[in-house]
XYZ file of C-alpha atoms in Angstrom:
691
model
C 32.589 -13.433 -24.929
C 32.809 -12.662 -21.048
C 34.718 -15.961 -19.829
C 32.211 -15.649 -17.220
C 29.265 -15.104 -18.135
C 26.872 -15.967 -21.489
C 24.629 -13.694 -23.707
C 21.268 -14.606 -22.580
C 22.642 -12.749 -18.442
C 23.955 -9.794 -20.146
C 20.519 -9.970 -22.083
C 18.823 -9.824 -18.566
C 20.882 -7.146 -17.119
C 20.088 -4.691 -20.366
C 16.890 -6.110 -19.748
C 15.952 -4.779 -16.534
C 17.622 -1.227 -17.322
C 15.360 -1.010 -20.364
C 12.554 -1.270 -18.052
C 12.302 1.550 -16.435
C 12.662 3.665 -18.964
C 9.528 1.766 -20.773
C 7.219 2.591 -18.232
C 8.636 5.923 -18.031
C 7.595 6.242 -21.268
C 3.886 4.444 -21.366
C 3.440 6.507 -18.595
C 4.184 9.917 -20.396
C 1.871 8.804 -23.782
C -1.257 7.762 -21.547
C -0.869 11.013 -19.738
C -0.710 13.143 -23.045
C -3.425 11.708 -24.350
C -5.157 12.621 -21.144
C -4.570 16.050 -22.442
C -5.112 15.585 -26.129
C -8.993 14.998 -24.946
C -9.613 17.582 -22.665
C -12.384 19.868 -23.843
C -9.943 22.828 -21.984
C -7.012 23.020 -23.698
C -6.316 24.545 -26.806
C -5.901 23.229 -29.999
C -2.649 24.379 -30.862
C -1.214 22.682 -27.699
C -3.057 19.441 -28.096
C -0.904 19.756 -31.598
C 1.994 19.618 -30.027
C 1.357 17.396 -27.368
C 0.061 14.778 -30.090
C 3.869 15.716 -31.337
C 5.577 15.215 -27.952
C 3.670 11.167 -27.667
C 4.938 10.179 -31.231
C 8.339 11.443 -30.522
C 8.895 9.572 -26.952
C 7.165 6.909 -29.008
C 9.371 6.680 -31.156
C 12.497 7.297 -29.246
C 11.367 4.456 -26.707
C 11.367 2.377 -30.300
C 14.989 3.283 -30.998
C 15.975 2.209 -27.829
C 13.559 -0.833 -27.308
C 15.401 -2.422 -30.948
C 18.780 -2.409 -29.309
C 20.865 -4.981 -28.926
C 21.240 -6.200 -25.856
C 22.318 -9.666 -26.591
C 26.094 -8.463 -25.029
C 24.935 -5.460 -22.069
C 24.445 -1.795 -23.280
C 27.017 0.287 -24.016
C 27.836 3.627 -22.217
C 25.796 5.527 -24.636
C 23.124 3.098 -25.138
C 22.543 3.535 -21.097
C 22.677 7.185 -21.659
C 19.834 7.145 -24.333
C 17.628 5.135 -21.582
C 18.539 7.868 -18.419
C 17.157 10.567 -21.023
C 14.003 9.056 -22.440
C 13.576 8.439 -17.973
C 13.554 11.893 -17.471
C 12.022 13.316 -20.031
C 9.249 11.072 -20.100
C 9.142 12.569 -16.183
C 9.196 16.294 -17.032
C 5.678 14.959 -19.058
C 4.473 13.611 -16.364
C 4.698 16.184 -14.262
C 3.620 19.029 -16.461
C 0.538 17.105 -17.420
C -0.314 16.871 -13.595
C -0.148 20.215 -12.646
C -1.924 21.007 -15.525
C -4.932 18.650 -14.289
C -4.900 20.528 -10.565
C -5.780 23.713 -12.407
C -2.708 24.956 -10.166
C -0.950 26.634 -13.062
C -0.631 28.629 -16.227
C 2.496 27.678 -17.523
C 1.220 25.187 -20.093
C 1.762 26.323 -22.958
C 5.438 27.715 -22.341
C 5.815 23.417 -21.125
C 4.299 22.286 -23.861
C 6.956 24.482 -26.406
C 9.734 23.770 -24.092
C 8.533 19.612 -24.246
C 8.357 19.528 -27.927
C 12.028 21.226 -28.672
C 13.548 18.832 -26.186
C 12.183 15.936 -27.689
C 12.610 16.245 -30.797
C 16.271 17.565 -30.047
C 16.475 14.298 -27.580
C 15.443 12.110 -30.666
C 18.226 13.311 -32.726
C 20.702 13.082 -30.505
C 19.753 9.695 -29.550
C 19.849 9.237 -33.465
C 23.149 10.451 -33.599
C 24.269 8.467 -30.719
C 22.886 5.349 -32.293
C 25.407 6.063 -35.590
C 28.089 6.709 -33.368
C 28.121 3.615 -31.950
C 27.881 1.958 -35.122
C 30.631 3.614 -36.096
C 32.653 2.251 -32.875
C 31.910 -1.485 -33.231
C 32.928 -3.983 -35.659
C 31.931 -6.807 -37.032
C 32.556 -9.362 -34.171
C 31.393 -10.463 -30.773
C 35.165 -10.791 -29.294
C 36.011 -6.777 -31.123
C 32.553 -5.624 -29.487
C 33.765 -6.693 -26.428
C 36.798 -5.361 -25.968
C 35.248 -1.845 -27.238
C 32.785 -2.240 -24.737
C 35.424 -2.655 -22.052
C 37.494 0.365 -23.709
C 34.631 2.678 -22.798
C 34.522 1.218 -19.279
C 36.019 4.541 -17.833
C 33.267 6.717 -19.096
C 30.411 5.064 -18.652
C 28.279 3.968 -15.404
C 27.806 0.766 -16.883
C 30.483 -1.191 -19.440
C 30.727 -5.199 -20.459
C 32.454 -5.717 -16.728
C 29.967 -3.808 -15.063
C 27.040 -4.732 -16.162
C 28.171 -8.438 -15.753
C 28.629 -8.052 -12.479
C 25.336 -6.887 -11.793
C 23.487 -9.816 -13.871
C 25.691 -12.226 -12.050
C 23.774 -10.909 -9.475
C 20.442 -11.098 -10.642
C 18.595 -13.385 -7.961
C 17.339 -16.700 -9.403
C 13.431 -16.128 -8.870
C 13.951 -12.585 -11.816
C 16.023 -14.225 -13.916
C 13.267 -17.373 -13.941
C 10.669 -14.145 -14.765
C 13.381 -12.161 -17.696
C 13.687 -16.068 -19.473
C 9.663 -16.552 -19.439
C 8.517 -14.634 -23.203
C 5.333 -15.027 -21.022
C 6.260 -12.758 -18.220
C 9.411 -10.737 -20.064
C 6.243 -8.042 -20.946
C 4.606 -8.126 -17.615
C 8.400 -7.338 -16.167
C 8.922 -4.429 -18.557
C 5.964 -3.096 -17.429
C 6.007 -3.239 -13.426
C 9.545 -3.369 -12.674
C 9.132 0.150 -11.248
C 7.144 -1.443 -8.293
C 9.866 -3.700 -7.493
C 12.491 -0.573 -7.223
C 10.382 1.038 -4.978
C 11.031 -1.501 -2.547
C 14.674 0.269 -2.130
C 12.485 2.971 -0.562
C 13.128 1.213 2.470
C 15.700 0.372 4.686
C 16.672 -2.999 4.084
C 15.665 -5.973 6.504
C 12.152 -3.373 7.209
C 9.309 -5.276 7.165
C 6.871 -3.435 4.957
C 3.427 -2.731 5.623
C 1.458 -4.338 2.260
C -1.939 -1.645 2.429
C 0.625 0.934 2.083
C 2.803 0.073 -0.073
C 0.408 -0.761 -2.890
C -1.507 3.043 -1.971
C 2.211 4.512 -2.937
C 2.285 2.616 -6.135
C -1.413 3.686 -7.034
C -0.242 7.310 -5.861
C 2.933 7.248 -7.557
C 1.198 6.307 -11.107
C 3.451 2.565 -10.783
C -0.247 0.844 -11.421
C -3.416 1.526 -12.582
C -5.122 1.167 -9.770
C -6.088 -0.588 -6.497
C -6.687 -4.279 -7.891
C -3.450 -3.877 -10.007
C -1.378 -3.081 -6.991
C -3.056 -6.302 -5.717
C -2.631 -8.283 -8.177
C 1.082 -7.458 -8.390
C 1.611 -7.424 -4.767
C 0.347 -11.195 -5.477
C 2.483 -11.895 -7.818
C 5.659 -10.941 -6.517
C 4.957 -13.392 -3.142
C 3.992 -16.239 -5.494
C 6.886 -15.650 -7.287
C 9.569 -15.564 -4.548
C 10.682 -12.239 -5.758
C 9.825 -11.056 -2.757
C 8.854 -12.631 0.628
C 6.219 -13.031 2.820
C 7.144 -11.485 6.785
C 3.561 -11.502 8.748
C 0.203 -12.503 7.690
C -3.153 -11.981 9.856
C -4.929 -14.533 11.457
C -7.359 -14.289 8.262
C -4.387 -15.147 5.613
C -3.856 -11.494 4.875
C -0.196 -10.704 3.826
C 0.337 -7.413 6.033
C 3.835 -7.510 5.678
C 6.787 -7.965 3.446
C 10.231 -7.976 2.205
C 12.753 -8.781 -0.199
C 15.362 -10.840 0.669
C 19.103 -9.612 0.750
C 20.457 -10.929 -2.266
C 17.076 -9.420 -3.714
C 17.350 -5.932 -2.597
C 21.157 -5.844 -2.907
C 19.924 -6.288 -6.858
C 17.085 -3.923 -7.222
C 19.177 -0.744 -4.957
C 21.772 -1.489 -7.769
C 18.653 -0.971 -10.438
C 17.759 1.595 -9.335
C 21.481 3.671 -8.344
C 22.012 3.609 -12.323
C 18.297 4.685 -12.747
C 18.091 7.150 -10.551
C 14.974 5.716 -9.143
C 15.283 6.171 -5.730
C 17.864 8.120 -3.904
C 19.117 6.561 -0.336
C 20.549 9.771 1.947
C 22.457 8.154 4.746
C 25.265 10.215 4.572
C 26.758 8.426 1.561
C 24.919 10.278 -1.249
C 26.860 12.922 -2.973
C 25.172 16.259 -3.288
C 25.142 16.306 -6.780
C 22.988 13.218 -7.561
C 19.919 14.809 -5.571
C 19.334 17.832 -8.784
C 18.273 14.677 -10.690
C 16.612 12.853 -7.390
C 13.318 11.995 -7.748
C 12.329 9.412 -4.757
C 14.563 10.728 -1.510
C 14.551 7.918 1.472
C 16.037 9.328 4.367
C 17.294 7.141 6.682
C 18.942 9.396 9.989
C 20.725 6.822 12.383
C 21.000 7.338 15.827
C 24.432 8.515 15.210
C 27.393 9.024 12.883
C 26.154 11.130 10.477
C 25.681 15.260 10.204
C 22.806 17.508 9.632
C 21.428 16.991 5.646
C 22.611 18.899 3.017
C 20.063 19.261 0.831
C 20.374 21.855 -2.809
C 18.203 24.403 -2.563
C 15.850 23.475 -5.049
C 14.630 19.876 -5.633
C 12.059 20.466 -8.572
C 11.814 16.607 -9.617
C 11.406 14.950 -6.362
C 8.155 13.248 -6.362
C 8.364 11.440 -3.242
C 10.024 12.122 0.152
C 10.028 9.187 3.246
C 12.089 9.721 6.102
C 13.093 6.275 8.598
C 14.915 7.727 11.473
C 16.654 5.281 13.489
C 15.768 5.045 17.298
C 16.751 8.072 19.329
C 18.000 9.580 15.995
C 17.401 13.463 16.395
C 14.920 15.502 14.659
C 18.004 18.017 13.827
C 19.818 15.389 11.669
C 16.728 15.193 9.309
C 15.152 18.538 10.203
C 16.402 20.037 6.218
C 14.316 17.608 4.479
C 11.091 19.348 6.013
C 11.559 22.178 4.529
C 9.586 22.171 1.573
C 9.633 24.870 -0.658
C 12.929 22.943 -2.466
C 9.714 20.414 -3.498
C 7.728 21.431 -6.847
C 5.790 18.176 -7.396
C 5.710 16.023 -4.483
C 2.865 13.425 -4.950
C 4.080 10.751 -1.394
C 5.052 12.464 1.262
C 5.546 9.880 4.622
C 6.947 11.202 7.810
C 4.682 8.958 9.769
C 8.255 7.730 11.786
C 9.411 10.898 12.531
C 8.912 13.552 15.947
C 5.918 15.157 15.672
C 5.214 17.512 12.995
C 5.346 21.159 14.258
C 1.545 23.451 13.335
C 4.204 25.347 11.265
C 5.507 22.708 9.123
C 1.948 21.566 8.668
C 0.843 25.021 7.386
C 4.155 24.884 4.732
C 2.795 21.434 3.193
C -0.594 23.072 2.837
C -0.237 27.324 2.540
C 3.004 28.355 2.521
C 4.773 25.643 -0.052
C 1.810 23.605 -0.801
C 2.287 20.564 -2.916
C -0.536 20.635 -5.168
C 0.182 17.058 -6.403
C 0.500 15.483 -3.238
C -1.583 12.115 -3.259
C -0.181 10.406 -0.403
C 0.344 12.022 3.324
C 1.029 10.094 6.325
C 2.549 12.162 8.586
C 2.808 12.006 12.748
C 0.508 15.016 14.534
C 2.005 14.721 17.553
C -0.738 16.744 19.870
C -1.810 18.509 17.244
C -5.794 18.114 17.222
C -7.093 19.369 14.356
C -6.449 19.619 10.745
C -7.150 23.044 9.163
C -9.434 23.918 6.889
C -6.784 24.446 4.226
C -6.388 20.896 3.673
C -8.936 21.330 0.923
C -5.868 23.764 -1.350
C -4.140 19.313 -1.833
C -7.513 18.331 -3.636
C -4.864 15.266 -6.104
C -5.188 13.666 -1.916
C -6.154 10.284 -2.260
C -4.437 8.388 1.036
C -4.320 10.723 4.992
C -3.068 8.794 7.154
C -2.961 10.608 9.987
C -3.512 7.058 12.170
C -1.326 6.871 15.809
C -0.525 9.879 16.504
C -0.440 11.313 19.811
C -3.634 13.444 20.081
C -6.764 10.812 20.577
C -8.857 11.933 18.078
C -8.025 14.516 15.218
C -10.856 16.843 14.796
C -11.744 17.996 10.962
C -13.717 20.088 8.847
C -16.122 19.199 5.970
C -13.558 20.354 3.709
C -11.780 17.168 4.464
C -15.075 15.053 3.218
C -14.689 17.500 -0.062
C -11.455 16.381 -1.260
C -12.365 15.302 -4.707
C -9.744 12.108 -4.951
C -9.317 11.183 -1.542
C -10.259 7.272 -0.761
C -8.630 6.402 2.064
C -9.060 8.252 5.434
C -7.296 6.663 8.172
C -6.770 8.319 11.509
C -9.916 8.974 14.613
C -10.980 12.042 13.884
C -14.556 13.999 14.893
C -16.429 16.769 13.402
C -15.802 19.849 14.378
C -18.117 21.225 16.885
C -18.964 23.717 15.538
C -20.082 21.903 12.227
C -23.903 21.556 13.870
C -25.085 20.280 10.935
C -22.729 20.838 7.618
C -25.434 19.662 5.339
C -27.536 22.422 6.285
C -24.634 24.971 6.118
C -23.444 23.706 2.758
C -25.568 23.830 -0.154
C -23.761 21.447 -2.085
C -22.194 18.655 0.757
C -25.201 16.064 0.072
C -24.920 16.306 -3.850
C -21.318 15.418 -3.302
C -21.204 12.941 -0.463
C -23.985 11.264 -2.436
C -22.656 11.209 -6.384
C -18.948 12.602 -6.001
C -17.319 11.313 -2.979
C -14.667 8.218 -3.402
C -14.007 7.616 -0.341
C -13.356 4.016 0.118
C -12.086 3.994 3.879
C -12.830 5.492 6.884
C -10.790 4.188 9.635
C -12.219 5.373 11.275
C -14.430 8.043 13.126
C -16.335 8.188 16.708
C -19.742 8.897 17.938
C -20.342 10.810 21.224
C -22.830 14.052 21.537
C -21.511 15.800 18.382
C -23.064 15.603 15.185
C -20.860 13.558 13.600
C -20.037 11.450 10.547
C -22.523 8.897 12.007
C -25.074 11.339 10.091
C -22.615 11.399 6.308
C -21.634 8.037 6.889
C -25.244 6.349 4.968
C -24.614 9.182 1.946
C -21.263 7.486 0.999
C -21.918 4.881 -1.497
C -18.139 4.201 -1.891
C -17.733 2.984 1.359
C -15.929 -0.121 1.807
C -14.209 -0.236 5.393
C -15.264 1.584 8.129
C -14.563 1.474 11.527
C -16.454 2.961 14.463
C -15.784 4.232 18.242
C -18.563 4.636 20.622
C -17.918 7.193 23.044
C -19.098 6.729 26.662
C -21.273 10.410 26.068
C -22.844 8.807 22.365
C -26.445 10.198 22.491
C -29.269 8.307 21.920
C -30.036 10.053 18.876
C -26.412 9.606 17.560
C -26.350 6.115 18.516
C -30.072 5.560 16.414
C -28.368 7.741 13.686
C -25.383 5.570 13.850
C -27.951 1.889 13.603
C -29.499 3.220 10.532
C -26.145 3.782 8.795
C -24.810 0.702 9.675
C -28.208 -0.903 8.336
C -27.689 1.054 4.503
C -23.542 0.086 4.633
C -25.331 -3.661 4.846
C -27.665 -3.251 2.575
C -25.542 -2.358 -0.415
C -23.278 -4.862 0.526
C -26.538 -6.734 -0.184
C -26.805 -4.999 -3.901
C -23.020 -4.452 -4.333
C -21.831 -8.640 -3.125
C -18.506 -8.335 -5.037
C -17.335 -5.396 -3.379
C -16.570 -6.765 0.241
C -17.347 -4.786 3.210
C -15.687 -4.198 6.414
C -17.030 -3.174 9.708
C -16.003 -2.310 13.323
C -17.298 -0.966 15.849
C -15.599 -0.513 19.531
C -18.242 0.304 21.434
C -16.475 -0.702 24.893
C -17.090 2.361 26.215
C -20.871 3.544 25.348
C -22.917 2.986 27.708
C -25.697 1.816 25.798
C -27.290 -1.234 24.496
C -27.168 -0.232 20.743
C -26.116 -3.365 19.056
C -29.243 -5.008 19.949
C -31.384 -2.786 18.921
C -29.419 -3.121 15.355
C -32.592 -4.459 13.134
C -31.361 -7.091 10.712
C -30.854 -6.616 6.695
C -32.872 -9.327 5.073
C -30.124 -11.172 3.176
C -27.086 -8.652 4.735
C -23.902 -9.346 3.521
C -20.463 -8.500 4.916
C -17.330 -9.636 4.005
C -15.597 -8.736 7.759
C -16.824 -7.904 10.591
C -15.641 -6.937 14.423
C -17.150 -6.420 17.265
C -15.410 -5.333 20.628
C -17.778 -4.667 23.851
C -19.872 -5.814 26.120
C -22.618 -7.611 24.883
C -26.098 -8.690 26.672
C -26.632 -11.091 23.934
C -26.078 -12.235 20.445
C -26.658 -9.429 18.207
C -29.816 -9.987 15.759
C -28.881 -7.588 13.250
C -25.457 -10.627 12.947
C -27.349 -13.734 12.998
C -29.432 -12.006 10.356
C -27.130 -11.670 7.597
C -27.101 -14.347 5.112
C -23.014 -14.237 4.271
C -20.486 -13.041 6.596
C -17.089 -14.697 5.889
C -14.507 -13.290 8.777
C -15.678 -12.306 12.191
C -13.842 -10.699 15.271
C -15.528 -10.816 18.767
C -13.354 -9.116 21.459
C -14.558 -8.632 25.070
C -18.999 -9.132 24.558
C -19.246 -11.616 27.556
C -20.589 -14.122 25.495
C -20.346 -18.190 25.901
C -19.366 -20.680 22.798
C -23.006 -21.944 23.239
C -24.678 -18.386 22.459
C -21.993 -17.487 19.633
C -22.569 -20.445 17.310
C -26.090 -20.204 18.196
C -26.055 -17.204 17.108
C -24.446 -17.999 13.967
C -26.338 -20.881 12.690
C -28.650 -19.084 9.598
C -25.051 -17.457 8.745
C -23.036 -19.200 5.485
C -19.961 -18.429 4.410
C -17.690 -18.067 7.730
C -14.008 -18.544 6.750
C -12.591 -16.832 9.571
C -13.769 -16.881 13.630
C -11.399 -14.433 15.705
C -12.819 -14.628 19.713
C -10.984 -12.978 22.208
C -12.871 -13.644 24.880
C -12.211 -15.068 28.864
C -15.841 -16.038 28.976
C -16.264 -19.116 26.345
C -15.963 -21.765 29.233
C -16.078 -24.384 26.425
C -14.908 -24.307 22.675
C -17.150 -27.900 21.231
C -17.619 -27.969 17.562
C -21.337 -29.498 17.706
C -21.633 -32.388 15.208
C -22.876 -32.225 11.464
C -22.976 -27.744 12.138
C -23.041 -26.677 8.374
C -22.264 -23.702 9.047
C -19.253 -23.506 10.800
C -17.844 -26.436 8.122
C -16.535 -23.917 5.785
C -14.303 -21.774 8.767
C -10.654 -21.926 7.006
C -9.152 -20.198 10.189
C -9.748 -19.692 13.948
C -8.160 -17.841 16.402
C -9.566 -18.248 20.198
C -7.960 -15.802 22.671
C -8.241 -16.227 26.535
C -6.953 -15.860 29.824
C -8.826 -18.447 31.091
C -8.916 -22.346 30.755
C -10.858 -23.301 28.133
C -12.358 -26.969 26.820
C -11.795 -27.737 23.568
C -13.267 -30.332 21.833
C -13.220 -30.925 18.045
C -14.469 -34.330 16.786
C -12.686 -36.125 14.202
C -14.404 -35.180 10.656
C -15.707 -31.210 11.881
C -13.556 -28.419 10.124
C -12.761 -30.107 6.946
C -11.570 -27.168 5.264
C -9.205 -25.525 8.394
C -5.727 -24.276 7.116
C -4.863 -21.971 10.625
C -5.862 -23.108 13.884
C -4.580 -20.894 16.951
C -5.490 -21.273 19.667
C -3.588 -18.575 22.889
C -4.595 -19.807 25.896
C -1.099 -20.082 28.934
C -4.230 -23.419 30.730
C -4.780 -24.666 27.838
C -4.824 -28.802 28.591
C -5.917 -30.615 26.052
C -4.245 -31.738 22.687
C -4.040 -33.806 19.816
C -3.108 -36.338 22.170
C -6.223 -36.429 23.543
C -9.834 -37.154 22.776
C -11.126 -34.004 22.446
C -9.062 -32.398 19.384
C -9.107 -34.511 16.197
C -6.795 -33.057 13.619
C -5.718 -35.613 11.026
C -8.466 -35.414 8.885
C -7.614 -31.782 8.478
C -6.144 -31.928 4.898
C -5.465 -28.703 4.475
C -3.932 -28.162 7.815
C -0.419 -25.967 7.899
C -0.155 -24.182 10.772
C -1.028 -24.186 14.458
C 0.251 -20.942 17.087
C -0.005 -22.141 20.565
C 0.134 -19.758 23.271
C 4.270 -19.151 24.287
C 4.112 -20.348 27.705
C 1.971 -23.481 27.433
C 3.042 -26.089 30.066
C 5.883 -28.236 29.147
C 4.137 -30.883 28.803
C 0.744 -30.294 26.396
C 3.363 -28.756 24.502
C 5.596 -31.912 23.915
C 1.927 -33.334 22.880
C 1.183 -30.901 20.252
C 4.625 -31.288 18.661
C 3.890 -34.724 18.892
C 0.675 -34.320 16.721
C 1.640 -31.917 13.963
C 4.996 -34.361 13.618
C 2.329 -37.576 13.032
C -0.209 -35.201 10.641
C -0.072 -35.952 6.857
C 0.850 -32.323 6.177
C 3.340 -31.538 8.863
C 1.959 -28.250 9.306
C 3.930 -25.469 11.006
C 3.760 -25.375 15.193
C 4.419 -21.607 16.393
C 4.653 -20.022 20.093
C 3.566 -16.869 20.533
C 3.010 -14.679 23.360
C -0.720 -14.078 25.018
C -2.565 -13.354 27.434
């Protein structure tokens, strides 16, 4: 036995190596099942697909039955690599067929059938050779493995070193029989973090959408469960949590990143191109992550054909010359891209945009995140990317991106991110396109629309009420918004809230920025009986607390920004609202914030954030806000603390975090430090920038 490592630890290393192949084989079998059940598929093709499915399962079983106590031999590792490669080819073949953009299915299935049969025979031969090479007796087994080191990417020494580097948190999961299966199934989600540069904060929502687009998880709910599991088990760490407690960015630790990077490299899961990658590795690359530094490496030298690449992401360093990664944007190289992330790059040219959509269309594209720069209109031909699930054009230089009705007809689109308006020629697309109403009403899968502008032209406000799957909506009201369009928008908002009442388990989020709007339409939205919203954000001047908000029966998160309302008006407006957990006020006219005694409608609050550039009196009596977890007060002129009679916090048994203005007066700052140190929970006290 190796002097530094036990059998169980060698088994950990081997188990992680096999996890990628097991997950890939499972996905491939599932894809073949959909092909077998497709009524448009020929009977002979279905028969061959069933054969391939059986072969893949058999090969996977052979590999899973390999003894792993002493790690994997070179031959065993080669079996795993080949199974992963076959499974990915199967997935590409079936996915292309389902797009309706290929006519080579019969040929591809014949090729895959032959390949799977040959692979099964080859792996069986490998394992027979393995048996002959390994004499009985542990010591001889180790020596034989060591002898093979020179011809293998793996070996006992390498496996030993790698297993020793496995972080304890991951070891604990693998040692737990209740979690071993989960790791086998979801380890690819962790490996996906290798795509990002080390020490980079990773936004959680885009990360989960990528997992779904790649087929690494079965839907958004599973993606969210995986993320929570990774964080709860300290596999990855939460870097930034929003004021409402939601994890916004995460990151793997240095040790975890080194561990999964080694694992990713051994399985060719993610190839990081930072000047060190060998050109021979690119041919089999499934995911390419380009990290151009500001200086140091020449232009990329890529192969002309990268037919297996399914993810391309470019993360240039600040001031990196676009010429250094220009070769990665030659889309003729790619055939099966699912994920394209160029958001951090220089703005995309119109020609490059046409390449993606028309000239070299990426028919399997599911996640597209690009920087359009000054391009202010998306072409109708976006309809060619009919597998798109996420289209992220947020953060572009152009204030508003114009789209045509074709973007709404994308059959699988779930997340549309940016600031959009309909083309002015779409005077009434419901009349000009007879199938649009039926599609939006019965077939649209759009869940997130963040967001659209309402002005003088016909727009999304007239279509929003037809989209039954909408869960998250953001709206900007322009200064030229017509009364007719605002009336239509008001009606759409009411219908959106009413659907939340009918489906209370589907949390709906609404954000309306009416700061530029000259009409006070927010006060004209009629209340919805027993209305329910998970989240509501209002930004703009209000003359009164909106009746439609006061009429809600349940709201979990409320954010008011620059409304000009006093705290007295706000808290009276909420008197009939139940279930409030998060309250954020970005207001300069609050005057004071005093929590009234025995205010039942406010006792459920768990997180409060108050931002004010003016002096603010705050009073929180004893026994109020008993469920408070986080208290944020960003007010430089704050002159009250737990040392005064105004604020009582010791009764807050759940309090974990207090955040204050970084330029708070030193005396008040000291009193807050003393107050938190004397609290039974010792809540974390931090100081951040504020107005």
